[in-house]
Short mmCIF file of C-alpha atoms in Angstrom, two decimals:
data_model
loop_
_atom_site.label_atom_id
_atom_site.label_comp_id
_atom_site.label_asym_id
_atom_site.label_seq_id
_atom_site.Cartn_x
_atom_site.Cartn_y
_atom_site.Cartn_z
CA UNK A 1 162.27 163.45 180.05
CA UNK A 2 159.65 165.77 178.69
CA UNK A 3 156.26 164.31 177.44
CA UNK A 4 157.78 163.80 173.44
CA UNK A 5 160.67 162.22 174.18
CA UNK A 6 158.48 159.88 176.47
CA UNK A 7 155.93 159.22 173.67
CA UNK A 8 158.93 158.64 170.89
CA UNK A 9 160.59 156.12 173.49
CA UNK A 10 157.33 154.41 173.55
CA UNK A 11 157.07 154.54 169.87
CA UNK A 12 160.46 152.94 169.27
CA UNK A 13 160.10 150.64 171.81
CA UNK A 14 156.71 149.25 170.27
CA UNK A 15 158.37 149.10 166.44
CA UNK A 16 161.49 147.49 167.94
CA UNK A 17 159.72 144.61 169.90
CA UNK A 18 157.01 144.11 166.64
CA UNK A 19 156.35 141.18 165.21
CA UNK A 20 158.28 140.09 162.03
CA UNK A 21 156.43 140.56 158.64
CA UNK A 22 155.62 136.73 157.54
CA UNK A 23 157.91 135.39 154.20
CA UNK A 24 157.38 135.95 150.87
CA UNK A 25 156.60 132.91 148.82
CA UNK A 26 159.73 131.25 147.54
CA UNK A 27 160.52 132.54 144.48
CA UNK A 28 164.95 131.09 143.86
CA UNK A 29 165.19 127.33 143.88
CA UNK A 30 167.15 126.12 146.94
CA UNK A 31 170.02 123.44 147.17
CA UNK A 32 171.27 122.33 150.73
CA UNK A 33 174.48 120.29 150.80
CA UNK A 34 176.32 118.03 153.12
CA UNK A 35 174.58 118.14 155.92
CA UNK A 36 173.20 114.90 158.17
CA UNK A 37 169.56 114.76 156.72
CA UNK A 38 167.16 113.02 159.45
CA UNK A 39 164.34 112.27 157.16
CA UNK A 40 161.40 111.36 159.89
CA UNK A 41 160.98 107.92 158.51
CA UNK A 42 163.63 106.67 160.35
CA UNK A 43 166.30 107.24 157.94
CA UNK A 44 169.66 108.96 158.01
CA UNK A 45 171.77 110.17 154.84
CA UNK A 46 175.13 111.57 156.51
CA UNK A 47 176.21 113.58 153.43
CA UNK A 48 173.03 114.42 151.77
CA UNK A 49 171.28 116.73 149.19
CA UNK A 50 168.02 118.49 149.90
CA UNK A 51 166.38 120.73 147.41
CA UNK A 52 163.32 122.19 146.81
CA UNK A 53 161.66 124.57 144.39
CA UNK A 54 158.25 126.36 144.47
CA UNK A 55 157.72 125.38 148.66
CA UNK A 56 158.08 121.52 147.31
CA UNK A 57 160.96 119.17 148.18
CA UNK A 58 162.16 118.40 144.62
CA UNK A 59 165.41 115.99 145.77
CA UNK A 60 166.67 113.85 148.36
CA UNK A 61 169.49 111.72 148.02
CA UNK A 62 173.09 110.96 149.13
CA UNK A 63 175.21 113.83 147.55
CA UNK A 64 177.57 111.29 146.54
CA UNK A 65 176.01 108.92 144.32
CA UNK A 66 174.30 112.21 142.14
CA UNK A 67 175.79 114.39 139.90
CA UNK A 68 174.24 117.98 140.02
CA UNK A 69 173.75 120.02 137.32
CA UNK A 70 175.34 123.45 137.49
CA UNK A 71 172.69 126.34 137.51
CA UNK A 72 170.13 123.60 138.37
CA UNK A 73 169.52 125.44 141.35
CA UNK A 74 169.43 129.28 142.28
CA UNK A 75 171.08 129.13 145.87
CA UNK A 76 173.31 126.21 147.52
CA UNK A 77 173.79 126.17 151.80
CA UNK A 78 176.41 124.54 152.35
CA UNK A 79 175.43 122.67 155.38
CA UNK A 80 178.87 120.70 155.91
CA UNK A 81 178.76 119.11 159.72
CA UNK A 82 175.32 120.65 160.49
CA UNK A 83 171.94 118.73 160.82
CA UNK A 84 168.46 118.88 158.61
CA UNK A 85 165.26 118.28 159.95
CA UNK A 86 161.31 118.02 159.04
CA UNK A 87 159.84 120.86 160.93
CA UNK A 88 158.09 119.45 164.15
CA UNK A 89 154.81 119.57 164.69
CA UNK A 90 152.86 120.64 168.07
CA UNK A 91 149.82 118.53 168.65
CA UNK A 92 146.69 119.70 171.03
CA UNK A 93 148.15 123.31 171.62
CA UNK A 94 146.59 126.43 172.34
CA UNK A 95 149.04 128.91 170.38
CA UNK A 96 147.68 131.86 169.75
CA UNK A 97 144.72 131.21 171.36
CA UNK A 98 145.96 133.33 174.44
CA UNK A 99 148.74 135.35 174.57
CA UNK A 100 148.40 136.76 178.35
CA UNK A 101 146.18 134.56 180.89
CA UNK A 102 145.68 137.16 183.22
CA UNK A 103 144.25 139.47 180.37
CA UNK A 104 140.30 138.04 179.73
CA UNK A 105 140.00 139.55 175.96
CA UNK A 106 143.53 138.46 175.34
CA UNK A 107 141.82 134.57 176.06
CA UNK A 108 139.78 132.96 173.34
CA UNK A 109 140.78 128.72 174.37
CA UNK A 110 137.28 127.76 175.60
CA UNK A 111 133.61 129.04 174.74
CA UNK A 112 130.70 128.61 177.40
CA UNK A 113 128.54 125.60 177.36
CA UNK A 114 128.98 121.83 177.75
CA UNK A 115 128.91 120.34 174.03
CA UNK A 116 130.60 122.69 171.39
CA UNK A 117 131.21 120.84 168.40
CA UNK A 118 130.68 123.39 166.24
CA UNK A 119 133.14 125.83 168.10
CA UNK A 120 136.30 126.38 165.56
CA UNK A 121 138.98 127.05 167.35
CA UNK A 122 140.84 128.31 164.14
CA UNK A 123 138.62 131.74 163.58
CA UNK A 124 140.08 132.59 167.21
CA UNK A 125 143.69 131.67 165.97
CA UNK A 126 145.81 135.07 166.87
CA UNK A 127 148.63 134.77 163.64
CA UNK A 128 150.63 137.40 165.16
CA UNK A 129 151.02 136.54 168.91
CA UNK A 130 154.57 136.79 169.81
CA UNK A 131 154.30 133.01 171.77
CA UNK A 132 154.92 131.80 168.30
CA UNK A 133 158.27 133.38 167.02
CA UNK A 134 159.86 132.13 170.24
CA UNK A 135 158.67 128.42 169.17
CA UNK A 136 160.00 128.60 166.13
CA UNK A 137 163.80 129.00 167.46
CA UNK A 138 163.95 125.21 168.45
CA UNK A 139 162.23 123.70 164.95
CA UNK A 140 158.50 123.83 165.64
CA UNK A 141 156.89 125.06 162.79
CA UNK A 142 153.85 123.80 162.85
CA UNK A 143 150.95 123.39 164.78
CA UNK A 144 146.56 121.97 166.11
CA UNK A 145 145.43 124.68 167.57
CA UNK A 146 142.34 123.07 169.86
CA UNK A 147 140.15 124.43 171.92
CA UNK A 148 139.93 124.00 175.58
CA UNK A 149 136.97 123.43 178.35
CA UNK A 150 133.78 122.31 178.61
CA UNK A 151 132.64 117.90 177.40
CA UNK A 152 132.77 118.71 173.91
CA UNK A 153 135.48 121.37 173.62
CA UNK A 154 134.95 122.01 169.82
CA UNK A 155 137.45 121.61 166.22
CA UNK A 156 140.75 121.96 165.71
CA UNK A 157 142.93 122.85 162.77
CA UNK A 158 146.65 122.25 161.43
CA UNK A 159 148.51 125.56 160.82
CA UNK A 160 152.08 126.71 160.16
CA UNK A 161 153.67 129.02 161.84
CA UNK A 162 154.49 131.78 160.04
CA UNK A 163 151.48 133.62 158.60
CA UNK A 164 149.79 137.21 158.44
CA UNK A 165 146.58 135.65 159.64
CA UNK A 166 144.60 131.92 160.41
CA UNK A 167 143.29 132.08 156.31
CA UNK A 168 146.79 132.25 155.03
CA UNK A 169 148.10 129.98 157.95
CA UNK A 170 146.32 126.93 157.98
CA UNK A 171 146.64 124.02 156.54
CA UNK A 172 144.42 121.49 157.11
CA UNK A 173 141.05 123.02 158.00
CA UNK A 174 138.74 121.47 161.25
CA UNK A 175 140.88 118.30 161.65
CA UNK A 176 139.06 116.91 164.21
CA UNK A 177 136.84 117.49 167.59
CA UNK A 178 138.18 117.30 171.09
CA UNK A 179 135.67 114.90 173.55
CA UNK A 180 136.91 115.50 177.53
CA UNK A 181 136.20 111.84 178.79
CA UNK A 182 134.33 112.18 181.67
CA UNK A 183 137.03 111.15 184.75
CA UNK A 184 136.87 108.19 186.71
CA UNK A 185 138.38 110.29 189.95
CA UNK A 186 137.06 113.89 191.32
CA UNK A 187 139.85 116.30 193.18
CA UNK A 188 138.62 117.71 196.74
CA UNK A 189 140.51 120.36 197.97
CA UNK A 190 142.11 122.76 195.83
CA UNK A 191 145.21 123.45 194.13
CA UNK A 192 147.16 124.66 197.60
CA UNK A 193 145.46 122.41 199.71
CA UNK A 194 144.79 119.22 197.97
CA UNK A 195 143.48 116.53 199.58
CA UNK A 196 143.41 113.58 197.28
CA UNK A 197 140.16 112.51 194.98
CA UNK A 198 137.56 110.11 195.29
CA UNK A 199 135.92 107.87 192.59
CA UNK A 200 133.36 110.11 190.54
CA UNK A 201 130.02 108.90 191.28
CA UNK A 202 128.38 110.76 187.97
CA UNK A 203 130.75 108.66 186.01
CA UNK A 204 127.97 106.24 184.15
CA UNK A 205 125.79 108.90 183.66
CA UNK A 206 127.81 111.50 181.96
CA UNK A 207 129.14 108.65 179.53
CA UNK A 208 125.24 107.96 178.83
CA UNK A 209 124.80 111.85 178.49
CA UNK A 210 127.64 111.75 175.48
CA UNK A 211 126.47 108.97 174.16
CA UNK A 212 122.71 110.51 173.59
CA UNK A 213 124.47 113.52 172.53
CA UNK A 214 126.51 112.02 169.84
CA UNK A 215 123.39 109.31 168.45
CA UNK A 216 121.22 112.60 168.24
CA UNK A 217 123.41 114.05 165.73
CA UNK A 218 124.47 111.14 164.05
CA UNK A 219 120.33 110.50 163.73
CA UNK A 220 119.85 114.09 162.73
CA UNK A 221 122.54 113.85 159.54
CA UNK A 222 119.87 112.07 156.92
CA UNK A 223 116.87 114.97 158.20
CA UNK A 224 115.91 117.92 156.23
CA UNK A 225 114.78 120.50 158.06
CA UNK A 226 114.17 124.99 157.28
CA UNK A 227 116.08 125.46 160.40
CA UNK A 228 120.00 124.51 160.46
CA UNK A 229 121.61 123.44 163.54
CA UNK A 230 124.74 124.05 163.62
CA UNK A 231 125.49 122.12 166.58
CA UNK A 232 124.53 118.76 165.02
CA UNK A 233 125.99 119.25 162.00
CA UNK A 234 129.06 120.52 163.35
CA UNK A 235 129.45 116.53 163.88
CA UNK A 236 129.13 114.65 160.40
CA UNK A 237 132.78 114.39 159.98
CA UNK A 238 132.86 112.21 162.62
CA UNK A 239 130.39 109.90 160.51
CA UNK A 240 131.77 109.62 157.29
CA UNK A 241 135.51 109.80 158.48
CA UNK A 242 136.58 113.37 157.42
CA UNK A 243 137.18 113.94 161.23
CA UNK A 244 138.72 112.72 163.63
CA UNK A 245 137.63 112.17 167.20
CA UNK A 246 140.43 113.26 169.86
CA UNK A 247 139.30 111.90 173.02
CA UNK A 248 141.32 113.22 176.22
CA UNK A 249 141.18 110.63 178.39
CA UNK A 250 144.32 109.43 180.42
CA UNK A 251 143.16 105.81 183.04
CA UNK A 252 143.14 102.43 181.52
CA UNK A 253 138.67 102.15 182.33
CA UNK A 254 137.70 105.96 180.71
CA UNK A 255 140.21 104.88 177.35
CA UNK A 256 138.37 101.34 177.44
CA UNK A 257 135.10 102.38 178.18
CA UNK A 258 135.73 105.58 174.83
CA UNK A 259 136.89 103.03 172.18
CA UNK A 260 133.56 101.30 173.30
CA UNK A 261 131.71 104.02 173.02
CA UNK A 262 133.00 105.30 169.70
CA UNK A 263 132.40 101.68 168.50
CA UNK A 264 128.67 101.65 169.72
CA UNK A 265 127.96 105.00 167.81
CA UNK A 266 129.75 104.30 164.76
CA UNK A 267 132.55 107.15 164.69
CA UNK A 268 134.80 105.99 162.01
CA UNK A 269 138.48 107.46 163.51
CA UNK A 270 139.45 108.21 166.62
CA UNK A 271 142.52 109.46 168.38
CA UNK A 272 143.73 109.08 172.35
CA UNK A 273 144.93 112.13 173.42
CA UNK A 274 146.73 112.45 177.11
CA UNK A 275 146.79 108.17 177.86
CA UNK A 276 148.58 108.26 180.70
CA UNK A 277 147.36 104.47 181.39
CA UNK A 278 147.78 103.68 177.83
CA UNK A 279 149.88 101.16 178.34
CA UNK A 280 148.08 98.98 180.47
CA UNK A 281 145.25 98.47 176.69
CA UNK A 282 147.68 98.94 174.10
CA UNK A 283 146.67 95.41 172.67
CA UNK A 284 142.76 97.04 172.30
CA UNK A 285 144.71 100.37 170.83
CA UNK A 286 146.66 98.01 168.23
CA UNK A 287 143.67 96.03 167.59
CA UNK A 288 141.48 99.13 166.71
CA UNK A 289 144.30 101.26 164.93
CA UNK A 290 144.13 103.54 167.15
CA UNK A 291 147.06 106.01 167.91
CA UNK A 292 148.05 108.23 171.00
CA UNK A 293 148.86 111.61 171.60
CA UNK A 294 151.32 110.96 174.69
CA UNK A 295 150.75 113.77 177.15
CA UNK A 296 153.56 115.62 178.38
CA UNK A 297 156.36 113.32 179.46
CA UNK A 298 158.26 115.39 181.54
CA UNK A 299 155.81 114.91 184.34
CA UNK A 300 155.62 112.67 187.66
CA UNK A 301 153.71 109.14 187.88
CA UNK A 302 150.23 109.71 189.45
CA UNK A 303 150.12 107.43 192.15
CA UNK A 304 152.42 106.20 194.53
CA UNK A 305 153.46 102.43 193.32
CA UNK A 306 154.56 103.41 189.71
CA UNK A 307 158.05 103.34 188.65
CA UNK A 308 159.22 107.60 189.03
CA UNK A 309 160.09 106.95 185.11
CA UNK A 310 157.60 105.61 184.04
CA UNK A 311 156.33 108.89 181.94
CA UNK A 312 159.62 108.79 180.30
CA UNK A 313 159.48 104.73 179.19
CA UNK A 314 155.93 105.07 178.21
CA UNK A 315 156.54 106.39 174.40
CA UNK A 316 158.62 103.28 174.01
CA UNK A 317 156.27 101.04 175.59
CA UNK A 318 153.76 101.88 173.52
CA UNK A 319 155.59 102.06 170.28
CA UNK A 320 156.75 98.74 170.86
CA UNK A 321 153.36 96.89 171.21
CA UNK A 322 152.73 98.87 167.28
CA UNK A 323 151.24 101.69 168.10
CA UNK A 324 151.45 105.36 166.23
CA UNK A 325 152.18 107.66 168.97
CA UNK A 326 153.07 111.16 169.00
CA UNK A 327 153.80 113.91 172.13
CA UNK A 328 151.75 116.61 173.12
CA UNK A 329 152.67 119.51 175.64
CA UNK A 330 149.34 120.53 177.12
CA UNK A 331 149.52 122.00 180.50
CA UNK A 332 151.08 124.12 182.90
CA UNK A 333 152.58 127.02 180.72
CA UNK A 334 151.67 125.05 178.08
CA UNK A 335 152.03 127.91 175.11
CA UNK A 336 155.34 129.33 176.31
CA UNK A 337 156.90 125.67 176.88
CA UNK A 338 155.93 124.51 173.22
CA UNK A 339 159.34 125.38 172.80
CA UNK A 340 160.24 122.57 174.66
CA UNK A 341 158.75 119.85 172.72
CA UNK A 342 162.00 118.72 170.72
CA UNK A 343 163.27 118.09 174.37
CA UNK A 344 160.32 115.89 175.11
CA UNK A 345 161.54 113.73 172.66
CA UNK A 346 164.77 113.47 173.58
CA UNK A 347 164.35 112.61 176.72
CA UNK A 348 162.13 109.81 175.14
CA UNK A 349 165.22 108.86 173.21
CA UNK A 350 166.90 108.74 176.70
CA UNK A 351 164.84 106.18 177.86
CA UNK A 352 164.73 103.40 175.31
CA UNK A 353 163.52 104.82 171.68
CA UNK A 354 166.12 104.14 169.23
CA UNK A 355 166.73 108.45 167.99
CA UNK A 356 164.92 108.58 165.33
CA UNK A 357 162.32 106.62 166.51
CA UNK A 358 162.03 109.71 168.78
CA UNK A 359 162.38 112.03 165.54
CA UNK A 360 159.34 110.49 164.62
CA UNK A 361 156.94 111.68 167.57
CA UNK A 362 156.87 114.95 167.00
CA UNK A 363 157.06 115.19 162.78
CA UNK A 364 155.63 111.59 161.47
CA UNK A 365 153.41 109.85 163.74
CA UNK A 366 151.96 113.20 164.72
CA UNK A 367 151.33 113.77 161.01
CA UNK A 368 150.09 110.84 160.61
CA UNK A 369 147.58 110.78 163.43
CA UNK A 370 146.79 114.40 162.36
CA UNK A 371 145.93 113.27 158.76
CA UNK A 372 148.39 115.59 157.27
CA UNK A 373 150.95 113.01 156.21
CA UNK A 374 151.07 113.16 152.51
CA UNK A 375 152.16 116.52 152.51
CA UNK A 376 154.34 117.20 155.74
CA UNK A 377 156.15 115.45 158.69
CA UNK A 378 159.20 113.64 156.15
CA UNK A 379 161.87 114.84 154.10
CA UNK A 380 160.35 113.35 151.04
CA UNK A 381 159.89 114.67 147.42
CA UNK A 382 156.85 116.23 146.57
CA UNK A 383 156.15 116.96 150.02
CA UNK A 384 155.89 120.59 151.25
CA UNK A 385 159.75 122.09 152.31
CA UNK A 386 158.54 122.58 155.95
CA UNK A 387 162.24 121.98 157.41
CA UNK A 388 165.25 123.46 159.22
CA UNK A 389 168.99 123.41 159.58
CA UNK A 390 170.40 122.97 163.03
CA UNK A 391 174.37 122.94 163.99
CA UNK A 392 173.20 120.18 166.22
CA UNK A 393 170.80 117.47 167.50
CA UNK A 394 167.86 119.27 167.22
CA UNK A 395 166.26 116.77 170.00
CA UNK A 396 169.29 117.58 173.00
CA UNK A 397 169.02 121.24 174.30
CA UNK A 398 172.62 121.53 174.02
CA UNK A 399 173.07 121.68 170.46
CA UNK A 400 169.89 122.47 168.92
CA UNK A 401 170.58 125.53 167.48
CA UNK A 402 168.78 126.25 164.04
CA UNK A 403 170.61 128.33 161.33
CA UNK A 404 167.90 128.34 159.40
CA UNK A 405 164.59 127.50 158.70
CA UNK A 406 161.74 126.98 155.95
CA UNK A 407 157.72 126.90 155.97
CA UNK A 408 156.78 125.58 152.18
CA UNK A 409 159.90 126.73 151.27
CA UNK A 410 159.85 130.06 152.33
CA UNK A 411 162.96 131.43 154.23
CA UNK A 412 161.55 132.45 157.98
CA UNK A 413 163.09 134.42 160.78
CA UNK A 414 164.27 132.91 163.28
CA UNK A 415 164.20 136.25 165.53
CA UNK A 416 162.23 137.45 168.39
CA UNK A 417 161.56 139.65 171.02
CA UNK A 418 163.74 137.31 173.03
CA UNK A 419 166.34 137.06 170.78
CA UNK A 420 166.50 141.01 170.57
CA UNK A 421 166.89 141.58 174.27
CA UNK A 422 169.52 138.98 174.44
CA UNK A 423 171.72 141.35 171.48
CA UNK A 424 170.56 143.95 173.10
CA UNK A 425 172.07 142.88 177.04
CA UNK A 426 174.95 141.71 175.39
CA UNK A 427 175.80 144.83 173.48
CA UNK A 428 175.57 146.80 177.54
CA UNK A 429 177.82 144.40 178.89
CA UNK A 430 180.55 144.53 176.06
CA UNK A 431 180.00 140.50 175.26
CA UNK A 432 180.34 138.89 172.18
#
């Protein structure tokens, strides 16, 4: 191969393997009939009609007991045995944050320094990583993109999924700020040589040290000064409840010992995010109105005398006692698996949650804990069409396969470089 031909393979390669120009807005009014419509508030209509006009649902209802009017919409699917969803929504990710760990400028997830609440992890927001159109496949079409490291890790924001960059993406802007709970335990050893942890003797004093953090800028709010900082005010949403405060925290004393804190301080709404030991204060959790953002369920217990399910019963134990809970894939691989969240769910189903109770971790209750819920999260009218059409349970690996899919009612693709190398592997070997 001379040196052209080697640069025009490279060329084609690159344009065939590029990501897909975002949709246009919707512009025909769209009509989707007969399908199984699971609406996210725990309702099923087995032969319904969804439509929706200018990225708004404008109708949903039991085909049978309406009478359409002919030309009232532009385009019908006829969805006959096939499944409708809300799009799902991935809580505490880092999509598009990095799109190759091993590449340092490809990784924008944490910024140096201990308390960063005025880091925005949406300016860092990378529209066009190709992580995303391979998430999109199995119904998740929406997304908090949060920072990562440090006490204070910084703000998130609510985006969908199918954008030309983070301004025309998101869609609820600095949601809330991520607090790392200082941990009761500290690891020795290291990852291939572990050698179990020991109680964290710093433990009092770091709470103390976010606790004169936090007071500082609270104190700072009412002061007018020549000189901004950014740092402290970074925080006010926390304040005068515009914000949320996610606090990672997993054992039964560091969730305890946070609601306390966020009590003594005065921050308005707060969110558990991980609560591993949730269960074991879910009363204090129902008592405060507090929800949880489960951390990722297919996982193993921690310590030796709990039940080997026990991350898989936990969704239902908690939802149970009252509380909102939704799921959250942080983690190993945690970007390319957000494919797998639907399956999180599932297997939540699996192990005691009625289905749709399960529907509702990942589109409702995270919604709702996100503060996004009068817009997305249900198949409701006058709520944005952020929704999808599977040939299957969208929750069971098996048989969700989407057909098609909408952000605010505009028709996405549902390729990707995946997806191409499949057509192309099966077009070598003669398949089907």
């Amino acid at each position: 191969m001379n040196k052209y031909s080697y640069i025009l393979s490279l060329l084609f390669s690159a344009s065939m393997f590029a990501q897909h120009a975002p949709a246009k807005k919707q512009s025909q009014s769209i009509l989707i009939l007969n399908a199984t419509a699971h609406l996210g508030t725990g309702q099923v209509i087995p032969n319904s009609a969804i439509g929706f006009k200018e990225g708004k649902l404008t109708l949903v209802a039991d085909a049978s007991t309406i009478r359409l009017v002919d030309g009232a919409y532009d385009q019908t699917i006829d969805a006959t045995g096939k499944h409708v969803y809300p799009g799902f929504i991935a809580a505490n990710s880092t999509l598009g944050l990095v799109e190759i760990d091993a590449v340092k400028s490809s990784d924008d997830e944490s910024e140096v320094g201990d308390m960063n609440p005025n880091v925005r992890s949406l300016v860092a927001y990378n529209a066009e990583s190709k992580v995303i159109e391979t998430v999109r496949p199995n119904g998740i079409l929406m997304a908090q993109i949060t920072p990562r490291g440090g006490t204070i890790s910084g703000t998130s924001s609510v985006v969908q999924l199918d954008s030309w960059n983070y301004q025309d993406g998101v869609v609820k802007e600095n949601d809330g700020i991520h607090l790392n709970f200082p941990s009761i335990y500290s690891s020795r050893g290291w990852w291939a040589e572990p050698s179990g942890a020991k109680l964290n003797k710093d433990y009092i004093k770091e709470i103390a040290d976010i606790k004169s953090f936090l007071i500082s800028t609270k104190a700072s709010q009412g002061e007018t000064s020549k000189e901004r900082n950014l740092v402290f005010e970074s925080t006010k949403g926390l304040f005068d409840a515009s914000q949320t405060l996610f606090i990672h925290a997993d054992h039964e004393l560091q969730i305890i010992d946070a609601i306390k804190l966020s009590k003594e301080i005065g921050v308005k709404k707060i969110v558990i995010v991980g609560g591993f030991e949730a269960y074991k204060c879910a009363d204090l959790l129902k008592e405060n109105g507090i929800g949880v953002l489960l951390r990722r369920v297919h996982d193993m217990p921690e310590f030796d005398d709990q039940d080997v399910n026990l991350p898989y019963k936990m969704a239902k134990m908690l939802t149970d006692k009252g509380i909102v809970v939704g799921l959250e894939n942080s983690g190993d691989m945690e970007r390319m698996n957000t494919r797998n969240l639907p399956f999180l769910a599932g297997t939540c189903a699996a192990y005691g949650l009625d289905k749709e109770q399960a529907l509702q971790l990942i589109t409702a209750n995270t919604a709702k804990i996100l503060g996004i819920e009068s817009f997305c999260g249900t198949l409701e009218t006058g709520k944005d069409a952020t929704l999808f059409i599977s040939e299957g349970d969208a929750l069971d690996m098996r048989t969700n396969k989407l057909t098609e899919a909408f952000i605010q009612g505009r028709k996405i693709t549902l390729e990707n470089h995946q997806s191409k190398l499949n057509d192309i592997y099966k077009e070598k070997y003669n398949q089907k």
